[in-house]
Short mmCIF file of C-alpha atoms in Angstrom, two decimals:
data_model
loop_
_atom_site.label_atom_id
_atom_site.label_comp_id
_atom_site.label_asym_id
_atom_site.label_seq_id
_atom_site.Cartn_x
_atom_site.Cartn_y
_atom_site.Cartn_z
CA MET A 2 -81.00 187.32 -30.44
CA ILE A 3 -79.45 190.40 -32.09
CA ALA A 4 -80.89 193.74 -31.00
CA VAL A 5 -80.86 196.50 -33.60
CA LEU A 6 -81.07 199.95 -32.05
CA PRO A 7 -83.16 202.52 -33.91
CA PRO A 8 -81.63 205.83 -35.04
CA PRO A 9 -80.09 207.88 -33.67
CA TRP A 10 -78.82 205.42 -31.05
CA GLY A 11 -77.96 202.77 -33.64
CA ASP A 12 -75.79 205.32 -35.46
CA VAL A 13 -74.16 206.42 -32.20
CA VAL A 14 -73.27 202.85 -31.25
CA THR A 15 -71.85 202.23 -34.73
CA VAL A 16 -69.70 205.36 -34.59
CA VAL A 17 -68.46 204.64 -31.06
CA GLY A 18 -67.68 201.05 -32.00
CA THR A 19 -65.77 202.17 -35.08
CA VAL A 20 -63.76 204.67 -33.03
CA VAL A 21 -62.90 202.01 -30.43
CA VAL A 22 -61.76 199.58 -33.14
CA ALA A 23 -59.62 202.31 -34.73
CA MET A 24 -58.03 203.06 -31.34
CA VAL A 25 -57.24 199.36 -30.84
CA LEU A 26 -55.72 199.08 -34.33
CA PHE A 27 -53.55 202.15 -33.81
CA GLY A 28 -52.51 200.87 -30.39
CA LEU A 29 -51.54 197.49 -31.86
CA THR A 30 -49.35 199.20 -34.44
CA VAL A 31 -47.48 201.08 -31.72
CA ALA A 32 -47.37 198.06 -29.40
CA ALA A 33 -45.85 195.84 -32.10
CA HIS A 34 -43.04 198.33 -32.69
CA GLU A 35 -42.29 198.70 -28.99
CA PHE A 36 -42.52 194.97 -28.39
CA GLY A 37 -39.70 194.55 -30.90
CA HIS A 38 -37.51 196.71 -28.66
CA PHE A 39 -38.72 194.87 -25.55
CA TRP A 40 -38.03 191.41 -26.98
CA ALA A 41 -34.55 192.33 -28.23
CA ALA A 42 -33.64 194.07 -24.96
CA ARG A 43 -34.56 190.99 -22.95
CA ARG A 44 -32.54 188.78 -25.32
CA MET A 45 -29.56 191.12 -24.95
CA GLY A 46 -29.80 190.92 -21.15
CA LEU A 47 -30.82 194.57 -20.72
CA VAL A 48 -33.00 195.77 -17.87
CA VAL A 49 -36.48 196.85 -19.01
CA GLU A 50 -38.08 199.27 -16.57
CA ARG A 51 -41.24 200.35 -18.38
CA PHE A 52 -43.32 199.43 -21.46
CA ALA A 53 -45.64 202.31 -22.31
CA ILE A 54 -48.22 203.08 -24.96
CA GLY A 55 -48.63 206.86 -25.23
CA PHE A 56 -46.89 209.72 -23.44
CA GLY A 57 -47.75 212.06 -20.59
CA PRO A 58 -49.75 211.23 -17.44
CA LYS A 59 -50.36 207.57 -16.69
CA ILE A 60 -53.92 206.27 -17.11
CA TYR A 61 -53.26 202.65 -16.21
CA GLY A 62 -50.23 200.73 -15.02
CA LYS A 63 -49.33 197.32 -13.64
CA VAL A 64 -45.99 195.77 -12.69
CA ILE A 65 -45.40 192.28 -14.11
CA ASP A 66 -42.07 190.46 -13.76
CA GLY A 67 -40.29 193.68 -12.80
CA VAL A 68 -41.62 195.66 -15.78
CA GLU A 69 -44.24 198.38 -15.43
CA TRP A 70 -46.77 198.07 -18.25
CA GLN A 71 -48.70 201.29 -18.67
CA ILE A 72 -51.07 203.26 -20.89
CA ASN A 73 -50.57 207.03 -20.95
CA LEU A 74 -52.87 209.92 -21.77
CA LEU A 75 -51.41 211.18 -25.07
CA PRO A 76 -51.71 208.49 -27.80
CA LEU A 77 -48.78 209.85 -29.82
CA GLY A 78 -46.69 206.69 -29.85
CA GLY A 79 -44.99 204.72 -27.13
CA PHE A 80 -41.66 203.71 -25.63
CA VAL A 81 -39.77 201.00 -23.79
CA GLN A 82 -37.68 202.53 -20.99
CA LEU A 83 -34.22 200.98 -20.96
CA PRO A 84 -31.93 202.59 -18.35
CA GLN A 85 -28.83 201.15 -20.02
CA MET A 86 -29.58 202.83 -23.35
CA SER A 87 -29.13 206.54 -24.13
CA PRO A 88 -31.29 208.52 -21.68
CA ALA A 89 -34.48 210.15 -22.93
CA GLU A 90 -35.96 211.42 -19.70
CA GLY A 91 -37.94 214.11 -21.50
CA LEU A 92 -40.15 211.43 -23.02
CA GLU A 93 -39.77 208.47 -20.70
CA GLY A 94 -39.27 209.98 -17.27
CA LYS A 95 -36.38 209.33 -14.91
CA PRO A 96 -35.26 205.76 -14.23
CA GLY A 97 -35.87 204.25 -10.84
CA GLU A 98 -33.27 204.59 -8.09
CA GLU A 99 -32.43 200.88 -8.25
CA HIS A 100 -31.44 201.22 -11.93
CA LYS A 101 -29.29 204.36 -11.79
CA ASP A 102 -25.98 202.54 -11.32
CA LEU A 103 -26.43 199.87 -13.98
CA PRO A 104 -23.52 199.44 -16.40
CA PRO A 105 -24.23 200.83 -19.91
CA ALA A 106 -25.11 198.36 -22.63
CA SER A 107 -22.56 197.48 -25.28
CA PRO A 108 -22.88 199.26 -28.66
CA GLY A 109 -23.85 195.97 -30.30
CA ALA A 110 -26.66 195.35 -27.81
CA LYS A 111 -27.92 198.92 -28.29
CA ILE A 112 -27.91 198.63 -32.08
CA ILE A 113 -29.77 195.31 -32.04
CA THR A 114 -32.33 196.62 -29.55
CA ALA A 115 -32.90 199.85 -31.47
CA PHE A 116 -33.17 198.09 -34.83
CA ALA A 117 -35.66 195.52 -33.49
CA GLY A 118 -38.49 198.08 -33.29
CA PRO A 119 -38.48 199.01 -37.00
CA LEU A 120 -37.95 195.33 -37.83
CA ALA A 121 -41.08 194.42 -35.84
CA SER A 122 -43.05 197.15 -37.64
CA LEU A 123 -41.86 195.85 -40.99
CA ALA A 124 -42.79 192.30 -39.97
CA LEU A 125 -46.30 193.42 -39.01
CA GLY A 126 -46.54 195.27 -42.32
CA VAL A 127 -45.63 192.07 -44.17
CA VAL A 128 -48.25 190.12 -42.19
CA CYS A 129 -50.88 192.71 -43.13
CA ALA A 130 -49.70 192.56 -46.76
CA VAL A 131 -50.17 188.79 -46.78
CA GLY A 132 -53.68 189.35 -45.43
CA VAL A 133 -54.42 191.81 -48.26
CA TRP A 134 -53.01 189.32 -50.77
CA ILE A 135 -55.35 186.61 -49.46
CA LEU A 136 -58.50 188.70 -48.89
CA GLY A 137 -58.03 191.19 -51.71
CA VAL A 138 -58.62 194.94 -51.64
CA PRO A 139 -61.24 197.06 -53.48
CA THR A 140 -59.48 198.86 -56.35
CA ASN A 141 -60.74 201.60 -58.65
CA LEU A 142 -60.11 200.23 -62.16
CA THR A 143 -60.19 203.77 -63.57
CA TYR A 144 -56.80 204.34 -61.95
CA ARG A 145 -55.20 201.75 -64.22
CA THR A 146 -55.13 204.23 -67.12
CA THR A 147 -52.58 206.95 -67.88
CA THR A 148 -54.83 208.74 -70.39
CA ILE A 149 -56.07 212.24 -69.54
CA GLY A 150 -59.87 212.52 -69.42
CA TRP A 151 -60.35 216.27 -69.01
CA VAL A 152 -58.22 219.41 -68.77
CA GLU A 153 -59.54 222.36 -66.77
CA PRO A 154 -59.75 225.51 -68.92
CA GLY A 155 -57.10 228.09 -67.97
CA SER A 156 -55.06 225.56 -65.97
CA PRO A 157 -51.28 225.14 -66.47
CA ALA A 158 -51.95 221.99 -68.51
CA ALA A 159 -54.41 223.80 -70.78
CA GLN A 160 -51.97 226.67 -71.30
CA ALA A 161 -49.29 224.13 -72.29
CA GLY A 162 -51.57 222.70 -75.00
CA ILE A 163 -52.35 219.39 -73.29
CA LEU A 164 -55.62 217.87 -74.52
CA PRO A 165 -58.15 215.31 -73.26
CA GLY A 166 -57.25 211.94 -74.73
CA ASP A 167 -53.50 212.51 -74.48
CA LYS A 168 -51.82 209.43 -73.03
CA ILE A 169 -49.01 210.16 -70.58
CA LEU A 170 -45.93 208.17 -71.57
CA ALA A 171 -43.44 209.73 -69.16
CA ILE A 172 -43.24 212.30 -66.37
CA ASP A 173 -39.76 213.78 -65.96
CA GLY A 174 -38.38 210.77 -67.79
CA GLN A 175 -40.16 208.20 -65.58
CA ARG A 176 -42.88 206.01 -67.09
CA PRO A 177 -46.08 205.90 -64.98
CA GLU A 178 -47.95 202.61 -64.89
CA ARG A 179 -51.25 203.91 -63.53
CA TRP A 180 -53.14 207.09 -62.65
CA ALA A 181 -52.97 207.06 -58.85
CA GLY A 182 -52.47 204.94 -55.76
CA ARG A 183 -48.78 204.05 -56.00
CA PRO A 184 -45.41 205.85 -56.03
CA GLY A 185 -44.56 206.85 -59.56
CA ALA A 186 -48.21 207.02 -60.64
CA VAL A 187 -49.41 210.13 -62.49
CA VAL A 188 -50.95 211.95 -59.51
CA GLU A 189 -48.17 211.06 -57.04
CA SER A 190 -45.48 212.13 -59.52
CA ILE A 191 -47.08 215.55 -59.88
CA LEU A 192 -47.82 216.10 -56.18
CA LEU A 193 -44.38 214.93 -55.02
CA GLY A 194 -42.35 216.46 -57.85
CA ILE A 195 -39.19 218.34 -56.84
CA ASP A 196 -38.51 220.53 -59.90
CA HIS A 197 -39.94 223.92 -60.88
CA GLU A 198 -41.24 222.45 -64.14
CA ILE A 199 -42.64 219.07 -65.11
CA LEU A 200 -41.70 217.51 -68.44
CA LEU A 201 -44.50 215.41 -69.92
CA GLU A 202 -44.18 213.04 -72.86
CA LEU A 203 -47.58 212.42 -74.45
CA ASP A 204 -49.02 210.10 -77.08
CA ARG A 205 -51.63 212.05 -79.06
CA ASP A 206 -54.12 209.85 -80.93
CA GLY A 207 -51.40 207.28 -81.55
CA ALA A 208 -50.17 209.49 -84.38
CA GLU A 209 -47.54 211.70 -82.75
CA ILE A 210 -45.44 212.03 -79.62
CA VAL A 211 -45.80 215.44 -77.97
CA THR A 212 -43.62 216.90 -75.21
CA ALA A 213 -44.82 219.64 -72.91
CA ARG A 214 -43.08 221.57 -70.15
CA VAL A 215 -45.58 222.63 -67.53
CA ARG A 216 -45.01 224.80 -64.47
CA PRO A 217 -47.39 223.60 -61.73
CA GLU A 218 -49.44 226.01 -59.65
CA PRO A 219 -50.41 225.60 -55.99
CA ASP A 220 -53.86 224.16 -55.37
CA PRO A 221 -55.65 225.94 -52.48
CA GLU A 222 -57.98 222.97 -52.01
CA LEU A 223 -54.95 220.72 -51.42
CA GLU A 224 -53.20 223.12 -49.04
CA GLY A 225 -50.86 224.41 -51.73
CA LEU A 226 -49.82 221.09 -53.28
CA ARG A 227 -48.91 221.24 -56.96
CA ARG A 228 -51.51 220.86 -59.69
CA LEU A 229 -51.53 220.88 -63.48
CA GLY A 230 -55.29 220.82 -64.02
CA PHE A 231 -56.07 217.23 -65.01
CA GLU A 232 -55.19 215.21 -61.89
CA MET A 233 -58.84 214.65 -60.94
CA TYR A 234 -59.88 213.46 -64.39
CA PRO A 235 -58.51 210.14 -65.65
CA ALA A 236 -60.08 208.83 -68.83
CA GLN A 237 -63.30 206.96 -68.09
CA PRO A 238 -66.58 206.38 -69.95
CA ALA A 239 -69.47 208.80 -69.47
CA ARG A 240 -71.81 205.88 -68.79
CA VAL A 241 -75.38 206.66 -67.75
CA ASP A 242 -76.55 204.85 -64.61
CA GLN A 243 -79.91 206.59 -64.13
CA VAL A 244 -82.05 208.91 -66.23
CA ILE A 245 -84.12 211.42 -64.25
CA GLU A 246 -87.79 211.35 -65.13
CA GLY A 247 -88.96 214.44 -66.98
CA GLY A 248 -85.42 215.74 -67.61
CA PRO A 249 -83.84 216.68 -70.95
CA ALA A 250 -82.07 213.30 -71.26
CA ALA A 251 -85.29 211.36 -70.64
CA ARG A 252 -87.15 213.43 -73.23
CA ALA A 253 -84.34 212.79 -75.74
CA GLY A 254 -84.66 209.03 -75.27
CA ILE A 255 -81.32 208.40 -73.51
CA LEU A 256 -81.42 205.11 -71.58
CA PRO A 257 -79.52 203.75 -68.55
CA GLY A 258 -76.43 201.82 -69.62
CA GLU A 259 -75.77 203.97 -72.67
CA ASN A 260 -72.56 205.97 -73.07
CA LEU A 261 -72.32 209.63 -74.01
CA VAL A 262 -69.40 209.65 -76.45
CA SER A 263 -69.32 213.17 -77.91
CA VAL A 264 -70.58 216.69 -77.30
CA ASP A 265 -70.83 219.09 -80.23
CA GLY A 266 -68.51 216.82 -82.21
CA ALA A 267 -65.75 216.62 -79.57
CA LYS A 268 -65.02 213.18 -78.11
CA ILE A 269 -65.90 212.72 -74.44
CA TRP A 270 -63.04 211.24 -72.41
CA ASN A 271 -64.54 211.92 -68.96
CA PRO A 272 -68.00 212.92 -67.65
CA ALA A 273 -66.45 216.27 -66.68
CA ALA A 274 -66.59 217.24 -70.37
CA VAL A 275 -70.38 216.94 -70.32
CA LYS A 276 -70.64 218.98 -67.13
CA ALA A 277 -68.43 221.71 -68.62
CA ALA A 278 -70.55 221.84 -71.78
CA VAL A 279 -73.76 222.08 -69.74
CA GLU A 280 -72.32 224.88 -67.59
CA SER A 281 -71.06 226.80 -70.64
CA GLY A 282 -74.48 228.39 -71.12
CA GLN A 283 -75.21 226.96 -74.56
CA GLU A 284 -78.91 226.67 -75.33
CA SER A 285 -78.56 223.32 -77.08
CA LEU A 286 -75.99 220.53 -77.11
CA ALA A 287 -75.49 217.86 -79.76
CA ILE A 288 -74.72 214.70 -77.77
CA GLY A 289 -73.43 211.47 -79.30
CA VAL A 290 -75.06 208.48 -77.59
CA GLU A 291 -73.74 204.92 -77.93
CA ASP A 292 -76.12 202.07 -77.18
CA SER A 293 -75.27 198.57 -75.93
CA GLN A 294 -74.77 197.36 -79.53
CA GLY A 295 -72.17 200.02 -80.29
CA ASN A 296 -74.50 202.08 -82.47
CA VAL A 297 -74.11 205.85 -82.13
CA ARG A 298 -76.88 208.39 -82.61
CA ILE A 299 -76.92 212.16 -82.17
CA VAL A 300 -79.53 213.77 -79.91
CA ASN A 301 -80.09 217.45 -79.20
CA LEU A 302 -80.45 218.38 -75.54
CA ARG A 303 -81.44 221.68 -73.98
CA PRO A 304 -79.96 221.78 -70.44
CA GLU A 305 -82.42 222.94 -67.78
CA GLN A 306 -82.34 224.06 -64.18
CA ALA A 307 -84.07 221.54 -61.95
CA LEU A 308 -86.75 222.88 -59.61
CA ASN A 309 -84.70 221.89 -56.54
CA ARG A 310 -81.21 222.73 -57.84
CA LYS A 311 -79.33 225.92 -58.71
CA GLU A 312 -77.23 224.57 -61.57
CA ARG A 313 -78.26 223.55 -65.07
CA MET A 314 -78.23 219.85 -65.87
CA ILE A 315 -79.38 217.28 -68.42
CA GLY A 316 -80.89 214.85 -65.92
CA VAL A 317 -78.54 211.87 -65.77
CA VAL A 318 -76.67 210.11 -62.97
CA TRP A 319 -73.29 208.71 -63.97
CA ARG A 320 -72.39 205.12 -63.25
CA PRO A 321 -69.73 204.93 -60.52
CA SER A 322 -66.22 203.84 -61.43
CA ASP A 323 -65.74 200.08 -61.68
CA ILE A 324 -64.44 198.68 -58.39
CA ARG A 325 -62.82 195.25 -58.49
CA ILE A 326 -61.09 193.13 -55.86
CA THR A 327 -57.39 192.91 -56.65
CA ARG A 328 -54.65 190.98 -54.87
CA PRO A 329 -51.30 192.76 -55.03
CA THR A 330 -48.42 190.62 -53.81
CA PRO A 331 -46.85 191.38 -50.40
CA GLN A 332 -43.66 192.47 -52.17
CA GLU A 333 -45.58 194.96 -54.33
CA GLN A 334 -47.35 196.41 -51.30
CA VAL A 335 -44.26 196.79 -49.12
CA SER A 336 -42.07 198.21 -51.88
CA SER A 337 -44.85 200.63 -52.88
CA ALA A 338 -45.25 201.85 -49.29
CA ALA A 339 -41.49 202.27 -48.83
CA GLY A 340 -41.24 204.12 -52.14
CA LEU A 341 -43.95 206.53 -51.04
CA VAL A 342 -42.05 207.31 -47.82
CA PHE A 343 -38.79 208.03 -49.63
CA ARG A 344 -40.47 210.20 -52.29
CA THR A 345 -42.29 212.17 -49.60
CA LEU A 346 -39.07 212.73 -47.62
CA ARG A 347 -37.30 213.87 -50.78
CA ALA A 348 -40.13 216.27 -51.60
CA LEU A 349 -40.07 217.67 -48.05
CA VAL A 350 -36.46 218.83 -48.38
CA ALA A 351 -36.56 219.88 -52.06
CA PRO A 352 -36.67 223.72 -52.42
CA ALA A 353 -38.90 223.60 -55.53
CA SER A 354 -41.42 221.24 -53.95
CA ASN A 355 -44.65 222.50 -52.39
CA VAL A 356 -44.78 219.61 -49.91
CA GLY A 357 -44.56 220.79 -46.32
CA VAL A 358 -45.39 219.87 -42.74
CA GLN A 359 -49.02 220.84 -43.39
CA HIS A 360 -49.36 217.87 -45.75
CA LEU A 361 -48.19 215.25 -43.24
CA SER A 362 -50.47 213.25 -40.96
CA GLY A 363 -49.80 212.60 -37.30
CA PRO A 364 -51.68 210.35 -34.89
CA LEU A 365 -54.89 212.40 -35.23
CA GLY A 366 -54.85 212.23 -39.03
CA ILE A 367 -53.97 208.53 -39.00
CA PHE A 368 -56.74 207.81 -36.50
CA GLU A 369 -59.28 209.78 -38.57
CA ARG A 370 -58.20 207.85 -41.66
CA LEU A 371 -58.63 204.52 -39.87
CA VAL A 372 -62.16 205.46 -38.81
CA SER A 373 -63.04 206.50 -42.37
CA LEU A 374 -61.68 203.28 -43.89
CA LEU A 375 -63.42 201.11 -41.30
CA GLN A 376 -66.72 202.69 -42.32
CA THR A 377 -65.95 202.02 -46.00
CA ASP A 378 -64.43 198.52 -46.12
CA PRO A 379 -62.35 196.75 -43.43
CA ARG A 380 -60.05 195.36 -46.14
CA LEU A 381 -58.94 198.91 -46.86
CA VAL A 382 -57.84 199.16 -43.20
CA LEU A 383 -55.60 196.15 -43.69
CA TYR A 384 -54.11 197.74 -46.82
CA PHE A 385 -53.60 201.05 -44.98
CA SER A 386 -51.92 199.15 -42.13
CA VAL A 387 -49.24 198.00 -44.56
CA ILE A 388 -48.49 201.63 -45.43
CA LEU A 389 -48.63 202.70 -41.77
CA ASN A 390 -46.25 200.04 -40.48
CA VAL A 391 -43.75 200.47 -43.30
CA ASN A 392 -43.82 204.23 -42.62
CA LEU A 393 -43.17 203.59 -38.94
CA ALA A 394 -40.25 201.30 -39.77
CA VAL A 395 -38.57 203.64 -42.25
CA LEU A 396 -39.09 206.91 -40.37
CA ASN A 397 -37.80 205.48 -37.09
CA LEU A 398 -34.55 204.53 -38.80
CA LEU A 399 -33.77 208.15 -39.65
CA PRO A 400 -30.54 209.14 -37.82
CA ILE A 401 -32.30 211.64 -35.56
CA PRO A 402 -31.76 211.63 -31.78
CA VAL A 403 -34.78 210.24 -29.87
CA LEU A 404 -35.67 208.01 -32.85
CA ASP A 405 -34.30 204.49 -33.23
CA GLY A 406 -31.93 205.68 -35.95
CA GLY A 407 -30.48 208.17 -33.46
CA HIS A 408 -29.77 205.40 -30.96
CA ILE A 409 -28.07 203.41 -33.71
CA LEU A 410 -25.99 206.45 -34.72
CA PHE A 411 -24.83 207.10 -31.15
CA SER A 412 -23.98 203.41 -30.74
CA LEU A 413 -21.94 203.39 -33.95
CA VAL A 414 -20.01 206.44 -32.73
CA GLU A 415 -19.34 204.64 -29.45
CA ALA A 416 -18.14 201.56 -31.32
CA VAL A 417 -15.74 203.62 -33.45
CA ARG A 418 -14.44 205.64 -30.47
CA ARG A 419 -14.35 202.51 -28.29
CA ARG A 420 -15.68 204.39 -25.32
CA THR A 421 -19.08 205.44 -24.05
CA LEU A 422 -20.36 208.89 -24.93
CA GLN A 423 -20.68 211.26 -21.99
CA ALA A 424 -24.14 210.85 -20.50
CA LYS A 425 -24.57 214.62 -20.01
CA THR A 426 -23.80 215.33 -23.67
CA VAL A 427 -26.19 212.67 -24.91
CA GLU A 428 -28.87 213.85 -22.50
CA ARG A 429 -28.58 217.47 -23.70
CA ILE A 430 -28.87 216.39 -27.33
CA GLN A 431 -31.80 214.12 -26.52
CA THR A 432 -33.59 216.86 -24.58
CA ALA A 433 -33.18 219.35 -27.42
CA PHE A 434 -34.63 216.89 -29.91
CA VAL A 435 -37.44 215.95 -27.53
CA ILE A 436 -38.48 219.61 -27.58
CA LEU A 437 -38.18 219.75 -31.38
CA LEU A 438 -40.11 216.50 -31.74
CA ALA A 439 -42.86 217.73 -29.42
CA GLY A 440 -43.13 220.97 -31.41
CA PHE A 441 -43.24 219.02 -34.66
CA PHE A 442 -46.01 216.77 -33.34
CA LEU A 443 -48.00 219.80 -32.18
CA LEU A 444 -47.64 221.43 -35.60
CA VAL A 445 -48.68 218.29 -37.47
CA THR A 446 -51.60 217.75 -35.08
CA TYR A 447 -52.66 221.38 -35.59
CA HIS A 448 -52.85 220.85 -39.36
CA ASP A 449 -54.63 217.51 -38.83
CA SER A 450 -57.26 219.28 -36.73
CA LEU A 451 -57.69 222.00 -39.38
CA ARG A 452 -58.25 219.37 -42.06
CA LEU A 453 -60.73 217.53 -39.86
CA LYS A 454 -62.61 220.77 -39.13
CA ARG A 455 -62.81 221.62 -42.83
CA ARG A 456 -64.26 218.19 -43.59
CA MET A 457 -66.83 218.54 -40.81
CA ASP A 458 -67.79 222.07 -41.88
CA LYS A 459 -68.10 221.15 -45.56
CA PRO A 460 -71.79 220.91 -46.47
CA ALA A 461 -72.87 217.44 -47.45
CA GLU A 462 -73.73 216.95 -51.10
CA SER A 463 -77.43 216.68 -51.73
CA THR A 464 -78.62 213.13 -52.32
CA GLU A 465 -82.04 214.35 -53.42
CA MET A 466 -82.81 213.54 -57.04
CA PRO A 467 -83.35 216.56 -59.31
CA VAL A 468 -86.97 217.40 -60.08
CA PHE A 469 -87.77 218.89 -63.47
CA ARG A 470 -90.72 220.96 -64.56
CA PRO A 471 -93.22 218.72 -66.40
CA ALA A 472 -93.17 219.16 -70.14
CA PRO A 473 -96.22 220.95 -71.53
CA GLU A 474 -98.85 218.61 -72.92
CA LYS A 475 -99.09 218.47 -76.68
CA LYS A 476 -102.40 219.66 -78.06
#
């Protein structure tokens, strides 16, 4: 028997269950990375003192085969404590007395052990990618276009003369293959651009090639990321899903399934064009309507304010974007995720880029994203796990002390010098970067919490259907 709890307890159980699953998934990602270090260290004959998920005070711990396995309070990552590697007491604590006099590991053993963590993350990413390839992932087909659907009036794109219907052939010399969702796509190229201006090459009506230099402006809604004014509007049909009873569209004879193809003689490339025309204040609009047979007729609509809404409208509900199950290959997924990491890192250090620490996500942001995707479609979690694990692999290989790349760098220096680095020197460097890393995590978590608060404070969009004033009866 399956018991279904009534609201609100059913909702509470669902939310709690989703949060628990997200915590387990995040913990598995960290555990896989650390297990790579653990496995390699054991194979290299190194002493493993502690395997920990999280930092800070211990919540749970148990000693098995000489290794203390523990879960700590702060779920910001994890570590494997190896007394024979470079010390990192600021994160891992001091080694036990019985391990203080162990001989240091050879540079080769250190390099293999340090590299094994990112390799394990990459391997888990590939496994997740194979899962996505087999199960498929929901994909917005609208994002396959590179044609602009709408340009916001007064935006940088509008000032540069860019028009709805223009097809983007190249952005700064690079050809985009889709609108969004991958490195090199239209939206990602704009957001992660590193120059003061963006050079666009456009195909206008198939008759001429137009070039436009556009200087992006910061978007307050995206925490200052760059915008041109068309990123939210790829070309897509203005297809009617529902017609509200008693509204202007219903009175004009518009039917569900029909497309609105023009407004006052201008072609509609995105439903945003209809909304802009309605909000312009015009008393009447000449709308071109295409039926299922491809026949087009012109109807005159007078936008009205619904009784339960503040804005004017014509009384239609647009059909959602087409979502299909696609199966990108594991190679496509992994290379796409790695490309996104490198483009983001490049944008972070580029002076002309608007990308900053406030746009990154730490454990809180990642966890919130996992919860959101679990509530939408579990297959999206698998796809996100590919990105997450590839990120973990690449970022940990950066040559920064405390990270795996830092251990590899120190070991390479030891190999070249043919003698061990002074423990005090390494410890001072490690401690300094532990403090910097902790500050960085706090800053990223602060911005994650601000984003989460804004989402929670944002009023939910009304799902109530508009109600129109009944038309007067004809005498």
